[in-house]
Amino acid sequence: MRSLVKGFSRLSREDKVKLLLEQQELAPQLTESFQEYLHPTKQHLFNDISENIISNYYLPFSIAPNFLINDELYMIPMVIEESSVVAAASKAAGFWAKNGGFRTKVIDTLKNGQIHFTWNGDYQILNSYKDEILRLIHLATGSITQKMRERGGGIVDIEFKTIANMANTHQALIKFKTADSMGANFINTCLETIAPHLIDFINNHDQLKSNGKATTIMCILSNYTPECLVECSISCDIEQLKPYAGNYSASEFAERFKTAVEIAINDPYRAVTHNKGIFNGIDAVVLATGNDFRAIEAGAQAYAAQSASYAGLTSIDINNKQFVYTLKVPLALGTVGGLTNTHPLAKAAMQILQHPSAEQLMQIVAAAGLANNFGAVASLVTSGIQKGHMKLHLSNVLNALEASEAEKSSALKHFKDTVVSYSVVEEFLNELRK
Ligand code: MEV
């Protein structure tokens, strides 16, 4: 009989598991699984990451080698559950390493915070006091921004806007630079410090106070960071694309690729899937390096929808027999603070990447995204995606069906070059096991 649980967080891990099994009427063997995946010596590190922890959830930590980015070679750590992503990234990286590599540049690293407030005045008057308000907020946050300023960051600018369709609700949109940290805590602390000073300024100012009292509604960073932007390109002579062209000529392949990219620019249904292929690479590196993948997804998906309709994040140019393919994406990443300094494998990922700055990590992550997308689109316009996908999927299916090593090796031989499905593999194993 299920009932509301009181004080769950205060129970020991063992009692949490006991209560869970009782309430959900689960098999007692689950206790062993939860126990099995606890870390024998470093569980305390994981216990500090979240709450109500009863075990750890494992995902593979992989390496995609041969990423040549701005003439520097990287081996990129990727954490992902989808078979074929690491293989596709590695294949594309190897190919592009021989064809000029990835050219990347950080366009800017501005991040945003918002103070929302109600007030009966015109926001444009507030903008005319911008310099005075900036001086005031620099003064109010002097001690909390000092370290960040020493690292080249801090509060950069402020702008007032009225919220669409809400005449008396406004925002102070504050621009920040946060050096090598993702900066969420820094930005939120600054905003909460600034808000009462800003509201006092409005409520006590001779020219502003006649418009009624200003009141803070909330202070929070924005995960929409269109000015924390990185660009990554690959380019080569069209003829060099032959290894990816399958049964097509290199120039037919390039044209088919271009059409596929243009479809993603013009059709939101395709754009979402096209971008999903980009995020296969991006999320895997973001997760491996202990960054906030929800923030990255939210910000970049909003960026993809910034014009009239949601669109693919890549653009393509074919001119004078040159193929130039570019990804532009906002990536608000950090390389200090948060999980990057506490999770043992996030720390290992940072070591593998030679301790990159946040700007370097933006470029590495963008390259992983573009590599995966290039591989996916190249397959789609030639052999189709299932051939490559299913080969790797086969080993997952075999594991799910608890195939022995001998059965696996017969299955791998039998299904070489065939598109497989769960039921076909199951049937094959049933025959073998007769
Ligand atoms: C699958 O994870 C990703 C793809 O769907 C991406 C794409 O369609 O471009 C293959």
Coordinates of C-alpha atoms and ligand atoms in Angstrom, one line a residue:
M1 CA 0.0 0.0 0.0
R2 CA 1.6 3.3 -1.1
S3 CA 1.5 6.3 1.2
L4 CA 3.1 9.8 1.3
V5 CA 6.7 9.6 2.5
K6 CA 7.8 12.0 5.2
G7 CA 11.4 12.8 5.9
F8 CA 12.9 10.7 3.1
S9 CA 16.0 12.8 2.8
R10 CA 16.8 12.2 6.5
L11 CA 16.8 8.4 6.1
S12 CA 20.1 6.5 5.7
R13 CA 20.8 5.2 2.2
E14 CA 19.9 1.6 3.3
D15 CA 16.6 2.8 4.8
K16 CA 15.8 4.8 1.6
V17 CA 16.3 1.6 -0.5
K18 CA 14.2 -0.4 2.0
L19 CA 11.3 2.0 1.9
L20 CA 11.5 2.3 -1.9
L21 CA 11.3 -1.4 -2.4
E22 CA 8.4 -1.8 0.1
Q23 CA 6.4 1.1 -1.4
Q24 CA 6.9 0.1 -5.0
E25 CA 6.7 -3.6 -4.3
L26 CA 10.0 -4.2 -6.0
A27 CA 12.2 -7.3 -6.0
P28 CA 14.7 -7.4 -3.1
Q29 CA 17.6 -8.1 -5.6
L30 CA 17.4 -4.5 -6.6
T31 CA 19.2 -3.7 -3.3
E32 CA 22.2 -5.6 -4.6
S33 CA 22.2 -3.7 -7.9
F34 CA 22.1 -0.3 -6.1
Q35 CA 24.9 -1.6 -3.7
E36 CA 27.0 -2.9 -6.6
Y37 CA 27.3 0.5 -8.3
L38 CA 28.3 2.4 -5.2
H39 CA 31.9 3.5 -5.4
P40 CA 34.0 1.5 -2.9
T41 CA 36.2 4.4 -1.8
K42 CA 35.0 7.6 -3.3
Q43 CA 31.2 7.4 -2.8
H44 CA 31.4 10.6 -0.6
L45 CA 32.2 12.6 -3.7
F46 CA 29.1 11.4 -5.5
N47 CA 27.0 11.9 -2.3
D48 CA 27.9 15.6 -2.4
I49 CA 26.6 16.0 -6.0
S50 CA 22.9 15.4 -5.5
E51 CA 20.3 14.4 -2.9
N52 CA 18.5 11.2 -1.9
I53 CA 21.2 9.2 -3.5
I54 CA 20.8 5.4 -3.4
S55 CA 23.4 4.4 -6.1
N56 CA 25.3 5.7 -9.1
Y57 CA 24.2 5.6 -12.7
Y58 CA 27.0 4.5 -15.0
L59 CA 27.4 5.8 -18.5
P60 CA 30.4 4.9 -20.8
F61 CA 33.3 7.4 -20.8
S62 CA 34.9 7.2 -24.3
I63 CA 37.6 8.9 -26.3
A64 CA 37.3 10.3 -29.8
P65 CA 40.9 10.7 -31.0
N66 CA 42.5 12.7 -33.8
F67 CA 40.6 16.0 -33.5
L68 CA 42.8 18.6 -35.2
I69 CA 41.5 22.0 -34.0
N70 CA 43.3 25.1 -35.1
D71 CA 46.4 22.9 -35.8
E72 CA 46.4 21.4 -32.3
L73 CA 45.6 17.7 -31.8
Y74 CA 43.1 16.7 -29.2
M75 CA 41.7 13.4 -27.9
I76 CA 38.2 14.3 -26.9
P77 CA 36.4 12.6 -23.9
M78 CA 32.7 11.8 -24.6
V79 CA 30.1 10.5 -22.2
I80 CA 27.1 9.2 -24.2
E81 CA 24.7 6.2 -24.2
E82 CA 24.0 6.2 -28.0
S83 CA 26.2 3.7 -29.9
S84 CA 27.7 5.1 -33.1
V85 CA 28.2 8.7 -31.8
V86 CA 31.8 8.2 -30.7
A87 CA 32.5 6.1 -33.8
A88 CA 31.1 8.8 -36.1
A89 CA 33.0 11.6 -34.2
S90 CA 36.3 9.6 -34.4
K91 CA 35.8 8.8 -38.1
A92 CA 35.0 12.4 -39.0
A93 CA 37.9 13.7 -36.8
G94 CA 40.4 11.4 -38.6
F95 CA 39.1 12.4 -42.0
W96 CA 39.3 16.2 -41.3
A97 CA 42.7 15.9 -39.6
K98 CA 44.0 14.9 -43.0
N99 CA 42.0 17.7 -44.7
G100 CA 42.9 20.9 -42.7
G101 CA 41.2 20.1 -39.4
F102 CA 38.6 22.2 -37.6
R103 CA 39.0 26.0 -37.7
T104 CA 37.3 27.6 -34.7
K105 CA 36.9 31.0 -33.2
V106 CA 35.1 32.4 -30.2
I107 CA 33.0 35.4 -31.3
D108 CA 32.3 36.6 -27.8
T109 CA 31.8 35.3 -24.2
L110 CA 29.0 37.6 -22.8
K111 CA 26.5 36.1 -20.4
N112 CA 23.3 37.6 -19.2
G113 CA 21.4 38.1 -16.0
Q114 CA 18.0 39.6 -15.4
I115 CA 16.4 41.5 -12.6
H116 CA 12.6 41.6 -13.2
F117 CA 10.6 44.3 -11.5
T118 CA 7.3 46.1 -11.6
W119 CA 7.1 49.8 -12.0
N120 CA 4.7 52.3 -13.6
G121 CA 7.4 54.3 -15.4
D122 CA 8.9 54.2 -18.9
Y123 CA 11.9 51.9 -19.2
Q124 CA 13.6 54.3 -21.6
I125 CA 14.0 56.9 -18.8
L126 CA 15.9 54.2 -16.9
N127 CA 18.2 53.7 -19.9
S128 CA 19.0 57.4 -19.9
Y129 CA 20.4 56.9 -16.3
K130 CA 22.4 53.9 -17.4
D131 CA 25.8 55.4 -16.6
E132 CA 24.8 56.4 -13.1
I133 CA 23.2 53.0 -12.5
L134 CA 26.2 51.2 -13.8
R135 CA 28.4 53.2 -11.4
L136 CA 26.1 52.3 -8.5
I137 CA 26.0 48.6 -9.3
H138 CA 29.8 48.5 -9.7
L139 CA 30.1 50.1 -6.2
A140 CA 27.5 47.7 -4.7
T141 CA 29.2 44.6 -6.1
G142 CA 32.8 45.8 -5.7
S143 CA 33.8 43.1 -3.2
I144 CA 32.0 40.2 -4.8
T145 CA 33.3 40.9 -8.3
Q146 CA 36.9 41.7 -7.3
K147 CA 38.3 38.2 -7.9
M148 CA 36.4 37.9 -11.2
R149 CA 37.7 41.3 -12.3
E150 CA 41.2 40.1 -11.6
R151 CA 40.6 37.2 -13.9
G152 CA 39.3 39.5 -16.7
G153 CA 35.6 39.2 -15.9
G154 CA 32.9 41.2 -14.2
I155 CA 29.8 43.3 -14.9
V156 CA 30.0 44.7 -18.4
D157 CA 26.8 46.6 -19.2
I158 CA 23.1 47.1 -18.3
E159 CA 20.1 47.7 -20.4
F160 CA 16.4 48.2 -19.4
K161 CA 13.5 46.7 -21.4
T162 CA 9.8 46.2 -20.8
I163 CA 8.5 42.7 -21.0
A164 CA 6.4 42.1 -24.1
N165 CA 2.7 42.4 -23.4
M166 CA 3.3 43.5 -19.8
A167 CA 3.4 47.3 -19.7
N168 CA 4.4 47.7 -16.1
T169 CA 6.8 44.8 -15.9
H170 CA 10.5 45.5 -16.8
Q171 CA 13.9 43.9 -16.7
A172 CA 17.4 45.1 -16.1
L173 CA 19.3 42.9 -18.6
I174 CA 22.9 42.8 -17.2
K175 CA 25.8 41.6 -19.3
F176 CA 28.6 39.7 -17.6
K177 CA 31.9 38.1 -18.4
T178 CA 32.8 35.2 -16.2
A179 CA 36.3 34.2 -17.3
D180 CA 36.8 30.4 -17.1
S181 CA 33.8 29.7 -14.9
M182 CA 30.3 29.0 -16.2
G183 CA 29.3 31.8 -13.9
A184 CA 25.8 30.9 -12.8
N185 CA 26.5 31.4 -9.1
F186 CA 28.5 34.5 -9.7
I187 CA 25.8 36.1 -11.8
N188 CA 23.0 35.1 -9.5
T189 CA 24.9 36.5 -6.4
C190 CA 25.6 39.8 -8.3
L191 CA 21.9 40.1 -9.3
E192 CA 20.6 39.5 -5.8
T193 CA 23.1 42.1 -4.5
I194 CA 22.2 44.6 -7.2
A195 CA 18.4 44.4 -7.0
P196 CA 17.8 46.3 -3.8
H197 CA 20.2 49.1 -4.8
L198 CA 18.5 49.4 -8.2
I199 CA 15.0 49.5 -6.6
D200 CA 16.1 52.1 -4.0
F201 CA 17.6 54.2 -6.8
I202 CA 14.3 54.2 -8.7
N203 CA 12.1 54.7 -5.6
N204 CA 14.2 57.6 -4.3
H205 CA 15.1 59.4 -7.5
D206 CA 13.4 62.8 -8.0
Q207 CA 12.7 62.2 -11.6
L208 CA 11.6 58.5 -11.2
K209 CA 9.7 58.2 -7.9
S210 CA 6.5 59.9 -9.2
N211 CA 5.8 56.8 -11.2
G212 CA 4.9 54.7 -8.2
K213 CA 7.0 52.2 -6.3
A214 CA 9.3 49.8 -8.1
T215 CA 9.2 46.2 -6.7
T216 CA 11.6 43.3 -7.5
I217 CA 9.9 40.2 -8.8
M218 CA 13.0 38.0 -9.3
C219 CA 16.7 37.8 -10.1
I220 CA 18.2 35.1 -12.2
L221 CA 20.8 34.5 -14.9
S222 CA 19.4 33.8 -18.4
N223 CA 20.5 30.6 -20.1
Y224 CA 19.9 32.4 -23.4
T225 CA 23.5 33.5 -24.3
P226 CA 23.5 34.5 -28.0
E227 CA 26.6 36.5 -27.4
C228 CA 28.6 33.6 -25.8
L229 CA 29.1 32.3 -29.3
V230 CA 31.6 30.1 -31.0
E231 CA 32.1 29.3 -34.7
C232 CA 33.6 26.1 -36.1
S233 CA 34.3 25.4 -39.8
I234 CA 35.7 22.5 -41.9
S235 CA 36.7 23.1 -45.5
C236 CA 38.3 21.3 -48.3
D237 CA 38.5 20.9 -52.0
I238 CA 35.3 19.0 -53.1
E239 CA 37.4 16.1 -54.6
Q240 CA 38.8 15.4 -51.1
L241 CA 35.3 14.4 -50.0
K242 CA 35.4 11.1 -52.0
P243 CA 35.9 8.8 -49.0
Y244 CA 32.5 9.9 -47.7
A245 CA 30.8 9.9 -51.1
G246 CA 29.8 6.2 -51.3
N247 CA 28.5 5.4 -54.8
Y248 CA 28.3 9.1 -55.7
S249 CA 31.0 11.3 -57.2
A250 CA 32.6 13.8 -54.8
S251 CA 30.8 16.7 -56.4
E252 CA 27.4 14.9 -56.4
F253 CA 28.0 14.1 -52.7
A254 CA 28.8 17.7 -51.9
E255 CA 25.6 18.9 -53.7
R256 CA 23.5 16.3 -51.9
F257 CA 25.1 17.3 -48.6
K258 CA 24.3 21.0 -49.4
T259 CA 20.7 20.2 -50.2
A260 CA 20.4 18.3 -46.8
V261 CA 21.8 21.3 -44.9
E262 CA 19.5 23.7 -46.7
I263 CA 16.5 21.5 -45.8
A264 CA 17.5 21.8 -42.2
I265 CA 17.7 25.6 -42.5
N266 CA 14.3 25.8 -44.0
D267 CA 12.2 23.0 -42.4
P268 CA 11.9 22.9 -38.6
Y269 CA 11.0 19.2 -38.4
R270 CA 14.3 18.4 -40.1
A271 CA 16.1 21.1 -38.3
V272 CA 15.4 19.6 -34.9
T273 CA 16.8 16.2 -36.0
H274 CA 19.8 17.8 -37.8
N275 CA 20.6 19.8 -34.6
K276 CA 20.1 16.6 -32.5
G277 CA 23.0 15.2 -34.5
I278 CA 25.0 18.2 -33.5
F279 CA 24.1 17.8 -29.8
N280 CA 25.1 14.1 -29.9
G281 CA 28.6 15.5 -30.0
I282 CA 28.1 18.6 -28.0
D283 CA 26.3 17.0 -25.1
A284 CA 28.7 14.1 -24.8
V285 CA 31.7 16.4 -24.3
V286 CA 29.7 18.8 -22.1
L287 CA 28.7 15.8 -19.9
A288 CA 32.2 14.4 -19.8
T289 CA 33.7 17.7 -18.6
G290 CA 31.1 18.1 -15.9
N291 CA 29.3 21.1 -17.5
D292 CA 25.6 21.8 -17.3
F293 CA 24.1 20.1 -20.4
R294 CA 20.6 21.4 -19.7
A295 CA 21.8 25.0 -19.8
I296 CA 23.7 24.3 -23.0
E297 CA 20.7 22.7 -24.6
A298 CA 18.2 25.4 -23.5
G299 CA 20.5 28.2 -24.7
A300 CA 21.5 26.7 -28.0
Q301 CA 17.9 25.5 -28.9
A302 CA 16.7 29.0 -28.3
Y303 CA 19.4 30.3 -30.5
A304 CA 18.3 27.9 -33.3
A305 CA 14.8 29.5 -33.0
Q306 CA 15.9 33.1 -32.9
S307 CA 14.6 33.9 -36.4
A308 CA 11.1 33.4 -37.8
S309 CA 11.3 29.7 -37.5
Y310 CA 13.5 27.0 -35.7
A311 CA 16.5 26.3 -38.0
G312 CA 19.5 24.1 -38.4
L313 CA 22.6 25.5 -36.7
T314 CA 25.0 24.9 -39.6
S315 CA 25.5 26.7 -42.9
I316 CA 27.2 25.6 -46.1
D317 CA 29.0 27.2 -48.9
I318 CA 30.2 25.5 -52.1
N319 CA 32.1 27.8 -54.4
N320 CA 35.1 27.4 -56.7
K321 CA 35.1 23.7 -56.0
Q322 CA 35.6 24.4 -52.3
F323 CA 33.3 22.9 -49.6
V324 CA 33.0 25.1 -46.5
Y325 CA 30.7 23.8 -43.7
T326 CA 30.2 25.9 -40.5
L327 CA 28.5 25.6 -37.1
K328 CA 27.7 28.6 -35.1
V329 CA 26.4 27.9 -31.6
P330 CA 26.3 29.6 -28.2
L331 CA 28.1 27.5 -25.5
A332 CA 28.2 29.0 -22.0
L333 CA 30.8 26.6 -20.6
G334 CA 33.2 26.6 -17.6
T335 CA 36.5 24.9 -16.9
V336 CA 36.7 25.9 -13.2
G337 CA 34.2 25.4 -10.4
G338 CA 31.2 23.0 -10.2
L339 CA 31.6 19.4 -11.2
T340 CA 34.6 20.2 -13.3
N341 CA 36.6 20.3 -10.1
T342 CA 34.9 17.6 -8.1
H343 CA 33.8 14.7 -10.2
P344 CA 36.9 12.4 -10.7
L345 CA 36.1 11.7 -14.3
A346 CA 35.3 15.3 -15.2
K347 CA 38.7 16.2 -13.7
A348 CA 40.2 13.4 -15.8
A349 CA 38.4 14.8 -18.9
M350 CA 40.0 18.2 -18.2
Q351 CA 43.4 16.6 -17.9
I352 CA 42.9 14.7 -21.2
L353 CA 42.0 18.1 -22.8
Q354 CA 45.2 19.6 -21.3
H355 CA 43.3 21.9 -18.9
P356 CA 41.6 24.1 -21.5
S357 CA 40.3 27.6 -20.8
A358 CA 36.5 28.1 -21.1
E359 CA 37.1 29.6 -24.6
Q360 CA 39.2 26.6 -25.6
L361 CA 36.6 24.3 -24.4
M362 CA 33.9 26.1 -26.4
Q363 CA 35.9 25.5 -29.5
I364 CA 36.6 21.8 -28.7
V365 CA 32.9 21.2 -27.9
A366 CA 31.8 22.9 -31.2
A367 CA 34.2 20.7 -33.1
A368 CA 32.7 17.6 -31.6
G369 CA 29.2 18.8 -32.5
L370 CA 30.2 19.6 -36.1
A371 CA 32.1 16.3 -36.5
N372 CA 29.0 14.3 -35.4
N373 CA 26.7 16.3 -37.6
F374 CA 29.0 16.0 -40.6
G375 CA 29.1 12.2 -40.1
A376 CA 25.4 11.9 -39.8
V377 CA 24.5 14.0 -42.8
A378 CA 27.1 12.3 -44.9
S379 CA 25.6 8.9 -44.1
L380 CA 22.0 10.2 -44.6
V381 CA 22.8 11.4 -48.2
T382 CA 24.7 8.3 -49.2
S383 CA 24.2 4.8 -47.6
G384 CA 21.5 5.9 -45.1
I385 CA 21.9 5.9 -41.4
Q386 CA 20.7 2.4 -40.4
K387 CA 23.6 0.5 -41.8
G388 CA 26.2 2.0 -39.6
H389 CA 23.9 2.5 -36.6
M390 CA 22.7 -1.1 -36.6
K391 CA 26.2 -2.6 -36.6
L392 CA 26.9 -0.9 -33.3
H393 CA 23.3 -1.4 -32.1
L394 CA 23.8 -5.2 -32.7
S395 CA 26.2 -5.5 -29.7
N396 CA 23.6 -3.7 -27.5
V397 CA 20.9 -6.1 -28.6
L398 CA 23.2 -9.1 -28.0
N399 CA 23.9 -7.8 -24.5
A400 CA 20.2 -7.3 -23.8
L401 CA 19.5 -10.9 -24.9
E402 CA 22.4 -12.0 -22.7
A403 CA 24.3 -13.6 -25.5
S404 CA 27.4 -15.6 -24.6
E405 CA 30.8 -14.7 -26.2
A406 CA 30.5 -17.5 -28.6
E407 CA 26.9 -16.5 -29.6
K408 CA 28.1 -12.9 -30.0
S409 CA 30.9 -13.8 -32.4
S410 CA 28.6 -16.0 -34.5
A411 CA 26.0 -13.1 -34.6
L412 CA 28.7 -10.6 -35.6
K413 CA 29.7 -12.8 -38.5
H414 CA 26.1 -13.6 -39.5
F415 CA 24.9 -10.0 -39.5
K416 CA 28.0 -8.4 -41.1
D417 CA 26.7 -5.9 -43.7
T418 CA 23.0 -6.5 -42.8
V419 CA 20.5 -4.2 -41.2
V420 CA 19.5 -5.8 -38.0
S421 CA 16.4 -5.5 -35.7
Y422 CA 15.9 -6.8 -32.2
S423 CA 13.5 -9.5 -33.4
V424 CA 15.8 -10.8 -36.1
V425 CA 18.7 -11.1 -33.6
E426 CA 16.4 -12.8 -31.1
E427 CA 15.3 -15.3 -33.7
F428 CA 18.9 -15.9 -34.7
L429 CA 19.9 -16.6 -31.1
N430 CA 16.8 -18.9 -30.6
E431 CA 17.9 -20.9 -33.6
L432 CA 21.5 -21.1 -32.2
R433 CA 20.3 -22.2 -28.8
K434 CA 18.1 -25.0 -30.1
Ligands
MEV1 C1 20.8 10.2 -34.4 O1 21.2 10.2 -33.1 C2 21.2 11.5 -35.1 C3 20.7 11.7 -36.5 O2 19.3 11.6 -36.6 C4 21.1 13.1 -36.9 C5 20.6 13.6 -38.3 O3 19.5 13.1 -38.7 O4 21.2 14.4 -38.8 C6 21.3 10.7 -37.4

